[in-house]
């Protein structure tokens, strides 16, 4: 079974601090790595995504770092705010025309940002 | 645009009862999915559909059936509910590919199901 291993399971950060969530994958055929953000009572929503041909992607306070050789990618939230408190899921999608429905999700990280 | 709409939002079933969860999307997406979310387990794919009239099994299909009679709707059925099916169920939809790579999933807000 293909896996995406996510850590930590939970994270508490002070307001203004940096939140870092890590994911590692096994299948080298993955070609799309999104992060989803989920607030209580809501469905996950796409936050930011990266392709393996770049090592970093930044959108506002959110940055994905990608290490293809180590098969790892991470989400960095700069200047973390209480409104960032949510559960974050990493995911990976394989290459090929049949890929999209084989998304593999990490187990999630519950982030709490203290005011 | 409403996006992905799931009904009902909450449901309590007794063991052995049946029910159908409804999912509708208005984005003309080809693909639709049903996931279940359990604490510490992430999102696990139950069934998916790559087009009207087609369905396929995902990672945890046992005890569930699906149908996609119309492109915009994807139904998830539980024929004989069991306590192990207590979970939060999410429907999602997506294009088949986007710019040649994986396409973002658009999720509904979930159905919280309790089986007693």
XYZ file of C-alpha atoms in Angstrom:
231
model
C 0.000 0.000 0.000
C 1.413 3.363 -0.980
C 1.764 5.698 1.956
C 2.314 9.292 2.808
C 3.603 9.649 6.351
C 2.777 12.935 8.073
C 4.184 14.397 11.269
C 3.597 15.684 13.844
C 0.103 14.542 14.724
C -0.504 17.762 16.645
C 1.310 21.070 16.955
C 0.975 24.059 19.249
C 2.614 27.307 18.162
C 2.635 30.791 19.634
C 1.173 33.610 17.574
C 3.819 34.955 15.243
C 5.817 31.746 15.288
C 6.598 29.327 12.457
C 4.554 26.159 12.060
C 6.250 23.277 10.254
C 4.519 20.093 9.143
C 6.400 17.310 7.395
C 5.420 14.565 4.990
C 7.377 11.695 3.467
C 6.337 9.478 0.590
C 7.478 6.209 -0.908
C 6.252 6.182 -4.493
C 8.566 8.033 -6.873
C 5.776 8.163 -9.436
C 3.907 10.878 -7.538
C 3.836 14.139 -9.484
C 1.550 16.463 -7.544
C 1.747 17.314 -3.852
C -1.107 19.403 -2.433
C -1.787 20.538 1.102
C -5.344 20.802 2.364
C -6.616 22.888 5.276
C -9.663 21.814 7.244
C -11.560 23.862 9.797
C -13.900 22.166 12.303
C -17.195 21.206 10.730
C -15.960 21.909 7.205
C -14.506 19.892 4.385
C -10.812 20.111 3.489
C -9.903 22.912 1.105
C -6.848 23.194 -1.109
C -4.281 25.489 0.496
C -1.211 25.208 -1.703
C 0.335 22.612 -4.020
C 3.688 21.876 -5.620
C 5.008 19.894 -8.586
C 8.269 17.921 -8.202
C 10.112 20.031 -10.760
C 10.485 22.885 -8.249
C 11.985 22.858 -4.758
C 9.859 25.562 -3.175
C 6.565 27.336 -3.663
C 5.379 30.294 -1.657
C 1.917 31.800 -1.385
C 1.661 34.547 1.183
C 2.634 33.149 4.578
C 2.479 29.542 3.340
C 5.489 27.808 1.783
C 5.980 24.263 0.546
C 9.544 22.939 0.536
C 10.156 19.882 -1.611
C 13.144 17.527 -1.443
C 12.854 15.091 -4.317
C 15.926 13.014 -3.433
C 14.752 12.517 0.153
C 11.122 12.039 -0.966
C 9.977 14.587 1.582
C 7.928 17.775 1.481
C 6.911 20.168 4.184
C 4.526 23.019 4.856
C 5.828 26.127 6.588
C 3.418 28.700 7.986
C 5.214 31.930 8.731
C 3.898 34.434 11.281
C 1.292 31.886 12.428
C -2.052 33.373 13.457
C -4.901 32.019 15.612
C -6.999 31.891 12.434
C -4.560 29.288 11.067
C -5.705 26.848 13.755
C -6.999 23.914 11.721
C -6.134 20.404 10.629
C -3.691 20.163 7.752
C -3.407 17.215 5.385
C -0.656 16.545 2.911
C -1.401 14.430 -0.125
C 0.224 12.978 -3.198
C -1.122 12.101 -6.618
C 0.611 9.742 -9.030
C 1.655 10.330 -12.616
C -0.194 9.040 -15.607
C -3.575 9.554 -17.177
C -5.267 7.471 -14.506
C -3.811 9.333 -11.557
C -6.195 11.790 -10.008
C -8.431 9.359 -8.165
C -5.447 7.737 -6.486
C -4.741 10.585 -4.153
C -2.953 9.338 -1.030
C -3.515 11.462 2.079
C -1.403 11.842 5.174
C -3.081 11.278 8.534
C -3.360 14.980 9.323
C -1.817 17.493 11.737
C -3.958 19.422 14.166
C -2.444 22.896 14.521
C -3.340 25.235 17.355
C -1.955 28.755 17.335
C -2.078 30.446 20.724
C -3.017 34.114 20.862
C -21.837 28.396 -7.445
C -22.654 26.099 -4.547
C -19.635 23.840 -5.211
C -20.106 20.416 -3.612
C -23.251 19.947 -1.548
C -23.820 16.978 0.752
C -27.044 15.918 2.410
C -27.825 15.185 5.152
C -25.351 16.914 7.495
C -26.025 14.570 10.407
C -27.632 11.159 10.748
C -28.029 8.553 13.439
C -28.753 4.965 12.405
C -29.366 1.781 14.289
C -27.305 -1.272 13.380
C -28.768 -2.956 10.324
C -30.589 0.094 8.978
C -29.882 1.439 5.525
C -29.442 4.941 4.176
C -28.192 6.924 1.200
C -25.888 9.922 1.329
C -26.357 12.430 -1.454
C -23.664 14.494 -3.151
C -24.162 17.101 -5.843
C -21.601 19.279 -7.635
C -22.190 22.177 -10.011
C -18.655 22.535 -11.416
C -19.047 20.079 -14.293
C -16.292 17.885 -12.847
C -15.714 14.491 -14.403
C -14.486 12.771 -11.247
C -16.308 12.314 -7.974
C -15.218 10.582 -4.794
C -16.452 9.428 -1.416
C -14.032 9.534 1.525
C -14.423 8.709 5.174
C -12.520 10.547 7.860
C -11.720 8.916 11.173
C -9.461 10.248 13.952
C -5.814 9.436 13.277
C -6.648 7.748 9.962
C -6.753 10.707 7.617
C -9.010 10.545 4.584
C -9.638 7.110 3.125
C -11.185 6.602 -0.288
C -14.329 4.469 -0.297
C -15.460 4.585 -3.938
C -14.921 6.906 -6.843
C -16.315 7.625 -10.287
C -14.504 8.847 -13.387
C -17.678 9.617 -15.280
C -21.423 9.235 -15.505
C -22.443 5.610 -15.219
C -19.035 4.397 -13.989
C -17.889 3.597 -10.457
C -14.902 1.861 -8.915
C -13.712 0.676 -5.517
C -11.288 2.652 -3.437
C -9.297 1.698 -0.381
C -12.180 0.803 1.986
C -15.221 -0.193 -0.143
C -16.708 -2.997 1.958
C -20.223 -2.306 3.252
C -20.844 0.556 0.812
C -22.323 0.901 -2.642
C -22.391 3.882 -4.980
C -24.161 5.076 -8.072
C -23.585 7.883 -10.533
C -26.592 8.120 -12.795
C -26.012 11.797 -13.568
C -22.694 13.601 -13.963
C -23.468 16.047 -11.167
C -24.622 13.501 -8.564
C -22.838 10.748 -6.679
C -24.746 8.625 -4.149
C -23.253 6.551 -1.342
C -25.382 3.770 0.114
C -25.099 1.755 3.285
C -27.249 -1.368 2.965
C -26.871 -2.643 6.536
C -25.154 -0.133 8.790
C -22.600 -1.287 11.361
C -21.037 0.624 14.278
C -17.697 0.485 12.415
C -19.256 2.796 9.824
C -19.579 5.590 12.356
C -17.537 8.305 10.701
C -17.579 11.611 8.885
C -18.169 11.132 5.182
C -16.889 13.584 2.601
C -17.778 13.827 -1.025
C -15.314 15.478 -3.396
C -15.097 16.245 -7.088
C -12.364 17.233 -9.522
C -11.436 17.588 -13.155
C -9.661 14.526 -14.534
C -6.317 16.306 -14.841
C -5.239 19.917 -14.615
C -2.434 21.204 -16.805
C -1.350 17.616 -17.266
C -0.952 16.864 -13.582
C -3.170 16.035 -10.629
C -6.289 18.138 -10.273
C -7.357 19.761 -6.987
C -10.156 18.102 -5.072
C -13.179 20.159 -4.075
C -14.829 18.819 -0.918
C -18.291 19.140 0.547
C -18.770 19.908 4.233
C -19.373 16.331 5.240
C -22.024 14.089 6.748
C -21.527 12.994 10.335
C -22.957 9.497 10.678
C -23.381 7.650 13.957
C -24.385 3.987 13.986
C -25.593 2.682 17.351
